[in-house]
CSV table of C-alpha atoms in Angstrom, one decimal:
chain,number,residue,atom,x,y,z
A,1,MET,CA,62.7,9.0,31.4
A,2,LYS,CA,64.0,8.7,27.9
A,3,ILE,CA,63.8,5.2,26.5
A,4,ALA,CA,64.8,3.7,23.1
A,5,VAL,CA,63.2,0.5,21.9
A,6,ILE,CA,65.0,-1.3,19.1
A,7,GLY,CA,62.7,-3.3,16.9
A,8,ALA,CA,59.0,-2.8,16.0
A,9,GLY,CA,57.7,-6.3,16.5
A,10,ILE,CA,54.9,-7.3,19.0
A,11,GLY,CA,57.3,-7.1,22.0
A,12,GLY,CA,58.8,-3.8,21.1
A,13,LEU,CA,55.6,-2.1,20.2
A,14,SER,CA,53.7,-3.3,23.2
A,15,THR,CA,56.4,-2.3,25.5
A,16,ALA,CA,56.5,1.2,23.9
A,17,VAL,CA,52.8,1.5,24.4
A,18,GLY,CA,53.0,0.6,28.1
A,19,LEU,CA,56.0,2.8,28.9
A,20,GLN,CA,54.6,5.8,26.9
A,21,ARG,CA,51.3,5.6,28.7
A,22,ALA,CA,53.3,5.6,32.0
A,23,GLY,CA,54.8,8.9,31.0
A,24,ALA,CA,58.2,8.0,29.4
A,25,GLU,CA,59.6,9.6,26.3
A,26,VAL,CA,59.8,6.6,24.0
A,27,THR,CA,61.3,6.2,20.5
A,28,VAL,CA,61.0,3.0,18.6
A,29,PHE,CA,63.7,2.4,16.0
A,30,GLU,CA,62.8,0.0,13.1
A,31,ARG,CA,65.4,-0.8,10.5
A,32,GLY,CA,62.9,-1.9,7.9
A,33,PRO,CA,61.2,0.7,5.7
A,34,GLU,CA,57.8,-0.1,7.2
A,35,VAL,CA,56.4,-2.1,10.1
A,36,ARG,CA,55.3,-5.4,8.6
A,37,ALA,CA,53.1,-8.0,10.4
A,38,GLY,CA,54.1,-11.1,8.4
A,39,GLY,CA,50.8,-12.3,7.2
A,40,SER,CA,49.9,-15.0,9.7
A,41,GLY,CA,47.8,-15.5,12.8
A,42,LEU,CA,48.8,-15.7,16.5
A,43,SER,CA,47.4,-17.7,19.4
A,44,ILE,CA,46.9,-15.6,22.6
A,45,PHE,CA,46.1,-17.6,25.7
A,46,ALA,CA,45.1,-16.4,29.1
A,47,ASN,CA,48.5,-15.2,30.1
A,48,GLY,CA,48.8,-13.1,27.0
A,49,LEU,CA,45.3,-11.7,27.6
A,50,ALA,CA,46.3,-10.8,31.1
A,51,ALA,CA,49.3,-8.9,29.8
A,52,LEU,CA,47.2,-7.0,27.3
A,53,GLU,CA,44.9,-6.1,30.1
A,54,SER,CA,47.7,-4.8,32.2
A,55,LEU,CA,49.0,-2.7,29.2
A,56,GLY,CA,45.5,-1.2,28.7
A,57,LEU,CA,45.1,-2.9,25.3
A,58,ARG,CA,42.5,-5.6,26.1
A,59,GLU,CA,39.4,-3.6,24.9
A,60,ALA,CA,40.9,-2.9,21.5
A,61,PHE,CA,42.1,-6.5,21.2
A,62,ASP,CA,38.7,-8.0,22.1
A,63,ALA,CA,37.2,-5.9,19.3
A,64,VAL,CA,39.1,-7.8,16.6
A,65,THR,CA,39.0,-11.3,18.1
A,66,ASP,CA,36.3,-13.7,19.2
A,67,SER,CA,35.9,-16.1,22.2
A,68,SER,CA,34.0,-18.7,20.1
A,69,VAL,CA,37.4,-20.5,19.4
A,70,GLU,CA,37.2,-21.7,23.0
A,71,GLY,CA,34.3,-23.9,22.2
A,72,PHE,CA,36.1,-25.7,19.3
A,73,ALA,CA,37.3,-29.3,19.7
A,74,ALA,CA,41.1,-29.1,19.9
A,75,GLY,CA,44.1,-31.3,20.4
A,76,GLN,CA,46.0,-33.7,18.1
A,77,ARG,CA,44.6,-35.7,15.2
A,78,ARG,CA,46.1,-38.2,12.8
A,79,ALA,CA,46.4,-37.4,9.2
A,80,ASP,CA,43.1,-39.2,8.6
A,81,GLY,CA,41.3,-37.0,11.1
A,82,HIS,CA,41.0,-39.5,13.9
A,83,TRP,CA,41.6,-37.8,17.3
A,84,ILE,CA,44.7,-38.9,19.1
A,85,ALA,CA,44.1,-36.7,22.2
A,86,GLN,CA,41.6,-33.9,22.8
A,87,VAL,CA,42.4,-31.0,25.1
A,88,PRO,CA,39.8,-30.8,27.9
A,89,ASP,CA,37.6,-27.7,27.6
A,90,ASP,CA,38.6,-26.5,31.0
A,91,SER,CA,42.3,-26.7,30.3
A,92,VAL,CA,42.3,-24.2,27.5
A,93,GLY,CA,40.9,-21.3,29.5
A,94,ALA,CA,40.7,-18.0,27.7
A,95,LEU,CA,42.0,-18.1,24.1
A,96,ARG,CA,41.9,-15.8,21.1
A,97,ILE,CA,43.3,-16.1,17.6
A,98,VAL,CA,44.3,-12.8,16.1
A,99,ASP,CA,45.5,-11.8,12.6
A,100,ARG,CA,49.0,-10.3,13.3
A,101,ALA,CA,48.2,-7.4,11.0
A,102,ASP,CA,45.3,-6.5,13.3
A,103,LEU,CA,47.5,-6.7,16.4
A,104,HIS,CA,50.2,-4.5,14.9
A,105,ARG,CA,47.5,-2.0,13.9
A,106,ILE,CA,46.2,-1.9,17.5
A,107,LEU,CA,49.7,-1.3,18.9
A,108,LEU,CA,50.6,1.3,16.3
A,109,ASP,CA,47.3,3.2,16.9
A,110,ALA,CA,48.0,3.2,20.6
A,111,LEU,CA,51.3,5.1,20.2
A,112,ALA,CA,51.7,8.9,19.8
A,113,PRO,CA,52.4,10.0,16.2
A,114,GLY,CA,56.2,9.9,15.4
A,115,THR,CA,57.0,7.4,18.1
A,116,VAL,CA,58.2,4.8,15.5
A,117,ARG,CA,61.1,5.7,13.2
A,118,THR,CA,61.2,3.3,10.3
A,119,GLY,CA,64.2,3.0,7.9
A,120,THR,CA,66.5,3.8,10.9
A,121,GLU,CA,69.3,1.7,12.1
A,122,ALA,CA,70.2,2.0,15.8
A,123,THR,CA,73.3,0.4,17.1
A,124,ALA,CA,74.7,0.1,20.7
A,125,THR,CA,78.2,-1.3,21.4
A,126,GLY,CA,78.2,-0.6,25.1
A,127,THR,CA,75.8,-0.5,28.1
A,128,ASP,CA,75.9,3.2,29.0
A,129,GLY,CA,72.7,4.1,27.0
A,130,THR,CA,74.5,5.4,23.9
A,131,LEU,CA,73.0,4.6,20.5
A,132,THR,CA,74.5,5.3,17.1
A,133,ILE,CA,71.5,6.2,14.9
A,134,ARG,CA,71.7,6.1,11.1
A,135,ALA,CA,69.0,7.2,8.9
A,136,ARG,CA,68.9,8.1,5.1
A,137,SER,CA,69.5,11.8,4.5
A,138,ALA,CA,66.3,13.6,3.4
A,139,ASP,CA,68.1,15.1,0.3
A,140,ASP,CA,70.3,12.2,-0.6
A,141,SER,CA,69.0,8.6,-0.6
A,142,SER,CA,72.6,7.2,-1.2
A,143,THR,CA,73.9,8.3,2.2
A,144,MET,CA,73.0,7.9,5.8
A,145,GLU,CA,73.3,10.5,8.4
A,146,SER,CA,74.8,9.3,11.6
A,147,ILE,CA,74.5,10.7,15.1
A,148,ALA,CA,75.1,9.4,18.6
A,149,GLU,CA,72.4,9.8,21.2
A,150,ARG,CA,72.1,8.8,24.8
A,151,PHE,CA,69.1,7.3,26.5
A,152,ASP,CA,68.3,6.4,30.1
A,153,LEU,CA,67.4,2.9,28.9
A,154,ILE,CA,67.8,0.9,25.7
A,155,ILE,CA,65.4,-1.9,25.2
A,156,GLY,CA,66.5,-4.7,22.7
A,157,ALA,CA,63.5,-6.1,21.0
A,158,ASP,CA,65.3,-6.9,17.8
A,159,GLY,CA,64.3,-10.5,17.4
A,160,LEU,CA,66.0,-13.8,16.7
A,161,HIS,CA,69.1,-12.3,15.2
A,162,SER,CA,69.5,-9.6,17.9
A,163,TRP,CA,72.8,-7.8,18.1
A,164,VAL,CA,71.7,-6.2,21.4
A,165,ARG,CA,71.7,-9.6,22.9
A,166,THR,CA,75.5,-9.8,22.4
A,167,VAL,CA,76.0,-6.5,24.2
A,168,VAL,CA,74.0,-7.8,27.2
A,169,ASP,CA,75.2,-11.4,27.3
A,170,GLY,CA,78.8,-10.6,26.4
A,171,GLU,CA,79.1,-13.3,23.8
A,172,PRO,CA,77.2,-14.0,20.5
A,173,VAL,CA,74.3,-16.5,21.0
A,174,ALA,CA,73.6,-18.0,17.6
A,175,PRO,CA,70.1,-19.1,16.5
A,176,ARG,CA,69.7,-22.9,16.4
A,177,TYR,CA,67.7,-24.4,13.6
A,178,SER,CA,65.1,-26.9,14.8
A,179,GLY,CA,65.3,-29.2,11.8
A,180,TYR,CA,61.9,-28.2,10.5
A,181,SER,CA,60.3,-25.2,8.8
A,182,ALA,CA,56.7,-23.9,8.7
A,183,TRP,CA,54.5,-22.4,6.1
A,184,ARG,CA,51.8,-20.0,7.3
A,185,GLY,CA,48.8,-18.6,5.7
A,186,ILE,CA,45.3,-17.0,6.2
A,187,THR,CA,42.5,-18.0,3.9
A,188,SER,CA,41.1,-15.1,1.9
A,189,VAL,CA,37.5,-16.3,2.6
A,190,PRO,CA,35.7,-18.0,5.5
A,191,VAL,CA,36.0,-21.8,5.7
A,192,ASP,CA,33.7,-24.0,7.7
A,193,LEU,CA,35.7,-26.0,10.3
A,194,SER,CA,32.7,-27.9,11.7
A,195,GLY,CA,33.8,-26.8,15.2
A,196,GLU,CA,37.2,-28.6,15.0
A,197,ALA,CA,40.7,-27.0,15.2
A,198,GLY,CA,44.1,-27.9,16.6
A,199,GLU,CA,46.9,-29.9,15.1
A,200,SER,CA,47.1,-33.0,12.9
A,201,VAL,CA,50.3,-35.0,13.0
A,202,GLY,CA,51.9,-37.4,10.7
A,203,HIS,CA,55.6,-38.6,10.1
A,204,GLY,CA,57.7,-35.5,10.2
A,205,ARG,CA,54.8,-33.3,9.2
A,206,ARG,CA,52.1,-31.4,11.0
A,207,PHE,CA,49.2,-29.2,10.0
A,208,GLY,CA,47.5,-26.6,12.4
A,209,ILE,CA,44.1,-25.0,12.1
A,210,ALA,CA,42.9,-21.9,14.0
A,211,PRO,CA,39.8,-19.9,13.3
A,212,LEU,CA,39.8,-16.1,13.1
A,213,ALA,CA,36.8,-13.9,14.3
A,214,ASP,CA,35.6,-13.2,10.8
A,215,GLY,CA,35.5,-16.8,9.7
A,216,ARG,CA,38.8,-16.8,7.8
A,217,VAL,CA,41.2,-19.5,9.0
A,218,TYR,CA,44.8,-19.1,10.1
A,219,TRP,CA,46.7,-22.3,9.2
A,220,PHE,CA,50.3,-23.6,9.4
A,221,ALA,CA,52.1,-26.6,7.8
A,222,VAL,CA,55.3,-27.9,9.3
A,223,ALA,CA,57.7,-30.3,7.7
A,224,ASN,CA,61.2,-31.6,8.4
A,225,MET,CA,63.8,-30.2,5.9
A,226,PRO,CA,67.2,-28.7,5.5
A,227,GLN,CA,67.4,-25.1,6.7
A,228,ASN,CA,68.3,-23.9,3.2
A,229,ALA,CA,65.7,-25.9,1.3
A,230,VAL,CA,64.4,-24.3,-1.9
A,231,PHE,CA,61.0,-25.0,-3.5
A,232,ALA,CA,60.0,-23.6,-6.9
A,233,ASP,CA,56.4,-23.3,-5.8
A,234,GLU,CA,55.7,-23.1,-2.1
A,235,LYS,CA,51.9,-23.6,-2.3
A,236,ALA,CA,52.1,-26.5,-4.7
A,237,THR,CA,54.7,-28.1,-2.4
A,238,ILE,CA,52.3,-27.9,0.6
A,239,GLU,CA,49.4,-29.3,-1.5
A,240,GLN,CA,51.6,-32.3,-2.5
A,241,MET,CA,52.9,-32.9,1.0
A,242,PHE,CA,49.5,-33.0,2.6
A,243,THR,CA,47.6,-34.8,-0.2
A,244,GLY,CA,45.2,-37.2,1.4
A,245,TRP,CA,45.1,-35.6,4.8
A,246,HIS,CA,41.7,-35.1,6.4
A,247,SER,CA,39.3,-32.2,5.4
A,248,PRO,CA,39.4,-29.3,5.3
A,249,ILE,CA,43.2,-29.2,5.0
A,250,ALA,CA,43.1,-29.2,1.2
A,251,GLU,CA,40.3,-26.5,1.2
A,252,LEU,CA,42.3,-24.2,3.5
A,253,ILE,CA,45.4,-24.3,1.3
A,254,ALA,CA,43.3,-23.8,-1.9
A,255,ALA,CA,41.5,-20.8,-0.2
A,256,THR,CA,44.9,-19.0,0.4
A,257,PRO,CA,46.5,-16.9,-2.4
A,258,ALA,CA,49.9,-18.3,-3.4
A,259,GLU,CA,51.6,-15.0,-2.7
A,260,GLU,CA,50.3,-15.0,0.8
A,261,VAL,CA,51.9,-18.3,1.7
A,262,ARG,CA,55.2,-17.8,3.6
A,263,ARG,CA,57.7,-20.2,4.9
A,264,THR,CA,59.9,-19.7,7.9
A,265,ALA,CA,62.9,-21.8,9.2
A,266,ILE,CA,61.9,-22.5,12.9
A,267,SER,CA,64.7,-21.7,15.2
A,268,ASP,CA,65.4,-20.9,18.9
A,269,LEU,CA,68.5,-19.9,20.8
A,270,SER,CA,71.5,-22.3,20.9
A,271,ARG,CA,71.9,-21.7,24.6
A,272,ARG,CA,70.2,-19.9,27.5
A,273,LEU,CA,71.3,-16.4,28.2
A,274,ARG,CA,73.1,-15.7,31.5
A,275,ARG,CA,71.2,-12.4,32.0
A,276,TYR,CA,68.5,-10.3,30.4
A,277,HIS,CA,70.0,-6.9,31.3
A,278,ARG,CA,73.3,-5.2,31.7
A,279,GLY,CA,73.8,-1.5,32.6
A,280,ARG,CA,71.3,0.5,30.8
A,281,VAL,CA,70.3,-2.2,28.3
A,282,VAL,CA,67.6,-4.8,28.7
A,283,LEU,CA,66.3,-7.5,26.4
A,284,LEU,CA,62.7,-8.9,25.7
A,285,GLY,CA,60.8,-11.1,23.3
A,286,ASP,CA,62.8,-13.1,20.8
A,287,ALA,CA,65.9,-11.2,21.5
A,288,ALA,CA,66.0,-12.7,25.0
A,289,HIS,CA,64.3,-16.0,24.6
A,290,ALA,CA,63.4,-16.9,21.0
A,291,MET,CA,61.5,-20.2,21.1
A,292,THR,CA,59.9,-22.6,18.7
A,293,PRO,CA,56.1,-22.0,18.3
A,294,ASN,CA,55.0,-25.5,19.5
A,295,LEU,CA,53.3,-24.2,22.7
A,296,GLY,CA,51.8,-21.1,21.0
A,297,GLN,CA,53.7,-18.9,23.5
A,298,GLY,CA,56.1,-16.7,21.5
A,299,GLY,CA,53.7,-13.8,21.3
A,300,GLY,CA,52.3,-14.3,24.8
A,301,GLN,CA,55.7,-14.3,26.4
A,302,ALA,CA,56.7,-11.1,24.6
A,303,LEU,CA,53.5,-9.5,25.9
A,304,GLU,CA,54.3,-10.7,29.4
A,305,ASP,CA,57.8,-9.1,29.1
A,306,ALA,CA,56.2,-5.8,28.0
A,307,ALA,CA,53.7,-5.8,30.9
A,308,THR,CA,56.3,-6.8,33.5
A,309,LEU,CA,58.8,-4.1,32.4
A,310,THR,CA,56.1,-1.5,32.3
A,311,VAL,CA,54.9,-2.3,35.9
A,312,LEU,CA,58.4,-2.3,37.3
A,313,LEU,CA,59.5,1.0,35.4
A,314,ALA,CA,56.3,3.0,35.9
A,315,PRO,CA,57.2,4.2,39.5
A,316,LEU,CA,60.6,5.4,38.2
A,317,ILE,CA,59.1,7.2,35.2
A,318,SER,CA,56.6,9.0,37.5
A,319,LYS,CA,59.5,10.3,39.6
A,320,SER,CA,61.8,11.3,36.7
A,321,PRO,CA,62.0,14.9,35.4
A,322,GLY,CA,60.2,16.0,32.3
A,323,PRO,CA,61.4,15.1,28.9
A,324,GLU,CA,63.5,18.2,28.3
A,325,ALA,CA,65.1,18.2,31.8
A,326,ASN,CA,65.8,14.5,31.6
A,327,ARG,CA,67.2,14.4,28.1
A,328,PRO,CA,70.8,13.1,28.2
A,329,GLY,CA,71.4,14.8,24.9
A,330,ARG,CA,73.1,14.0,21.6
A,331,MET,CA,76.8,13.7,21.4
A,332,VAL,CA,79.6,13.0,18.9
A,333,GLU,CA,79.8,14.6,15.5
A,334,GLN,CA,77.4,14.0,12.7
A,335,ALA,CA,78.7,12.0,9.8
A,336,GLU,CA,77.6,10.8,6.4
A,337,ILE,CA,78.0,7.1,5.8
A,338,PRO,CA,77.4,5.3,2.4
A,339,VAL,CA,74.4,3.0,2.6
A,340,SER,CA,76.6,0.0,1.7
A,341,ALA,CA,78.9,0.8,4.6
A,342,ALA,CA,76.1,1.2,7.0
A,343,GLY,CA,74.7,-2.2,6.3
A,344,ALA,CA,71.3,-0.8,5.3
A,345,GLY,CA,68.7,-3.2,4.1
A,346,ALA,CA,65.2,-4.7,4.8
A,347,GLY,CA,64.4,-6.4,8.1
A,348,ALA,CA,62.0,-6.0,10.9
A,349,GLY,CA,64.3,-4.5,13.5
A,350,VAL,CA,66.9,-7.2,12.8
A,351,ASN,CA,70.4,-6.8,11.6
A,352,SER,CA,71.9,-9.5,9.4
A,353,ALA,CA,73.5,-12.6,11.0
A,354,ASP,CA,76.9,-11.3,9.7
A,355,ASP,CA,76.5,-8.1,11.7
A,356,VAL,CA,76.4,-10.0,14.9
A,357,GLY,CA,79.8,-11.4,14.5
A,358,THR,CA,81.4,-8.1,13.5
A,359,ARG,CA,79.8,-6.2,16.3
A,360,ALA,CA,80.2,-8.7,19.0
A,361,GLY,CA,81.5,-7.6,22.4
A,362,VAL,CA,81.3,-4.4,24.4
A,363,ASN,CA,83.2,-1.2,23.7
A,364,PRO,CA,85.0,-0.3,26.9
A,365,ALA,CA,84.9,3.4,25.9
A,366,HIS,CA,81.1,3.2,26.1
A,367,ASP,CA,81.2,1.5,29.6
A,368,ALA,CA,83.4,4.1,31.3
A,369,GLY,CA,82.0,6.7,33.7
A,370,PRO,CA,79.0,7.0,35.9
A,371,ARG,CA,76.4,6.4,33.3
A,372,ALA,CA,77.8,2.9,32.5
A,373,SER,CA,76.0,1.5,35.6
A,374,ALA,CA,72.3,2.1,35.9
A,375,PRO,CA,71.1,4.2,38.9
A,376,ALA,CA,70.3,2.0,41.9
A,377,ASP,CA,66.5,2.2,41.4
A,378,LEU,CA,66.7,1.4,37.7
A,379,ALA,CA,69.2,-1.4,38.4
A,380,ALA,CA,66.9,-2.9,41.0
A,381,ALA,CA,63.9,-2.8,38.7
A,382,LEU,CA,65.9,-4.4,35.9
A,383,SER,CA,67.2,-7.1,38.2
A,384,ARG,CA,63.7,-8.0,39.3
A,385,TYR,CA,62.6,-8.1,35.7
A,386,ASP,CA,65.4,-10.6,35.0
A,387,SER,CA,64.5,-12.8,38.1
A,388,LEU,CA,60.8,-12.8,37.1
A,389,ARG,CA,61.2,-13.4,33.3
A,390,ARG,CA,64.4,-15.4,32.7
A,391,PRO,CA,63.4,-18.6,34.6
A,392,ARG,CA,59.9,-18.7,33.2
A,393,THR,CA,60.7,-17.9,29.6
A,394,GLN,CA,63.7,-20.2,29.4
A,395,SER,CA,61.6,-23.1,30.9
A,396,ILE,CA,58.8,-22.6,28.4
A,397,ALA,CA,61.4,-22.4,25.5
A,398,GLN,CA,62.8,-25.7,26.5
A,399,LYS,CA,59.4,-27.4,26.8
A,400,SER,CA,58.4,-26.0,23.4
A,401,ARG,CA,61.5,-27.4,21.7
A,402,LEU,CA,60.9,-30.8,23.2
A,403,MET,CA,57.3,-30.8,22.1
A,404,GLY,CA,58.4,-30.0,18.5
A,405,GLN,CA,60.9,-32.9,18.5
A,406,VAL,CA,58.1,-35.3,19.6
A,407,PHE,CA,55.6,-34.1,17.0
A,408,GLN,CA,58.1,-34.1,14.2
A,409,LEU,CA,59.2,-37.7,14.6
A,410,GLU,CA,59.6,-39.3,11.1
A,411,SER,CA,59.9,-42.9,12.1
A,412,PRO,CA,56.4,-44.6,11.6
A,413,LEU,CA,57.1,-46.8,14.6
A,414,LEU,CA,58.0,-43.9,16.9
A,415,ALA,CA,55.1,-41.9,15.6
A,416,ARG,CA,52.7,-44.8,16.4
A,417,LEU,CA,54.2,-45.0,19.8
A,418,ARG,CA,53.9,-41.2,20.3
A,419,ASN,CA,50.2,-41.4,19.4
A,420,ALA,CA,49.6,-44.3,21.7
A,421,VAL,CA,51.2,-42.4,24.6
A,422,PHE,CA,49.2,-39.3,24.0
A,423,SER,CA,46.0,-41.2,23.7
A,424,ALA,CA,46.7,-42.8,27.2
A,425,VAL,CA,47.6,-39.5,29.0
A,426,PRO,CA,44.8,-38.7,31.5
A,427,SER,CA,43.0,-35.4,30.7
A,428,ARG,CA,43.8,-34.0,34.1
A,429,LEU,CA,47.5,-34.2,33.3
A,430,ILE,CA,46.9,-32.4,30.0
A,431,ALA,CA,45.0,-29.7,31.9
A,432,ALA,CA,47.7,-29.3,34.5
A,433,GLN,CA,50.4,-28.9,31.9
A,434,ALA,CA,48.4,-26.2,30.0
A,435,ALA,CA,47.6,-24.4,33.2
A,436,SER,CA,51.3,-24.3,34.3
A,437,VAL,CA,52.1,-22.3,31.1
A,438,GLN,CA,49.0,-20.1,30.9
A,439,LYS,CA,48.8,-19.1,34.6
A,440,TRP,CA,50.4,-15.6,34.9
A,441,SER,CA,49.7,-12.2,36.3
A,442,PRO,CA,51.6,-9.0,36.4
A,443,PRO,CA,54.0,-8.4,39.2
A,444,THR,CA,52.9,-6.5,42.3
A,445,LEU,CA,54.9,-3.7,43.7
A,446,PRO,CA,55.6,-3.1,47.5
A,447,SER,CA,53.1,-0.7,49.0
């Protein structure tokens, strides 16, 4: 089975690893000139760890993470450090904090050489498996060579601003700004946390702390602001915003190089998708269910997607002909397109927002003929993927957005009420809520 993965983020790369190990011929197309991890940390809970186990990546992952984080006090604190609510130890279960750069390295190392093609723009306007692939000419950096190539399956893992999403859903689904943005950083040196992590909340502001295996600390600072806010000095802005907050917040910011502090506008999708697959195209990760990070499940849900798709497609891959016999082949004439016309530019597997509008809709010419509909066994596998993943991911995305709205309250009165409510919630309810999100296992196949 010949498979194209569009986007080299966590979801795209982990899916590529799983499918390649199952025997598929996989190519990952990444528009950016290199695969970039983003310089931040990632929380992986029990469900994400189960997905890594299913993909055969758990051993490598464990080698760069540490279980000691599970023994840290966690939950929510006030700005002065007083605990509002602590998460019961038995509600967290397995948890690891990983440097995204380490996770990306693990995923890339697990792929065969040449699997990832960077600096390459892959575009699908229909659901028959055809991609238009543009890459810079080896002897002329001002032009891009364009070819059309067919695949048995196209996987859209192209993130928040996905254009593959429009092909699958039929209409553009715009990102929706949450009203707050987040700075993220990792200290350059170890910092003693005295066994305490979690989030601290104020009025329209939050600060999160998560220890890495080597003693460095991943942190994030969240504040309500316009989406297009501009600050002359990002690090100085954070220092000012969180002046007077409890230790070691000031120490964490000070221990992070200014050039390593990055701010991201936090967004999810403006509506739920009606489907996650259509024809020979399927979505996963942020392309399917971009969510705010308030439950720490963005990466975990992408890993679940990857593991689920791998389990469901593996039997089909084992029955398919070898790579050469199965290759649908290249088609359409080659052409040279100026870089400006091709829309080239930086981005981790993501086209610009403007591209989505101009490429919206499905090209009927690419949906005609027998290849437009997936074979019955592939269609059945993708339908089961949709039925397993869409309800769960959309529910978690909704819960995460609601949680963000609660913790970003600016009114002092409402913030005090929030804190009082969280302080009064029984620990067993906190444990049950956490378990409902973190309990997951790969699907089973009929014997």
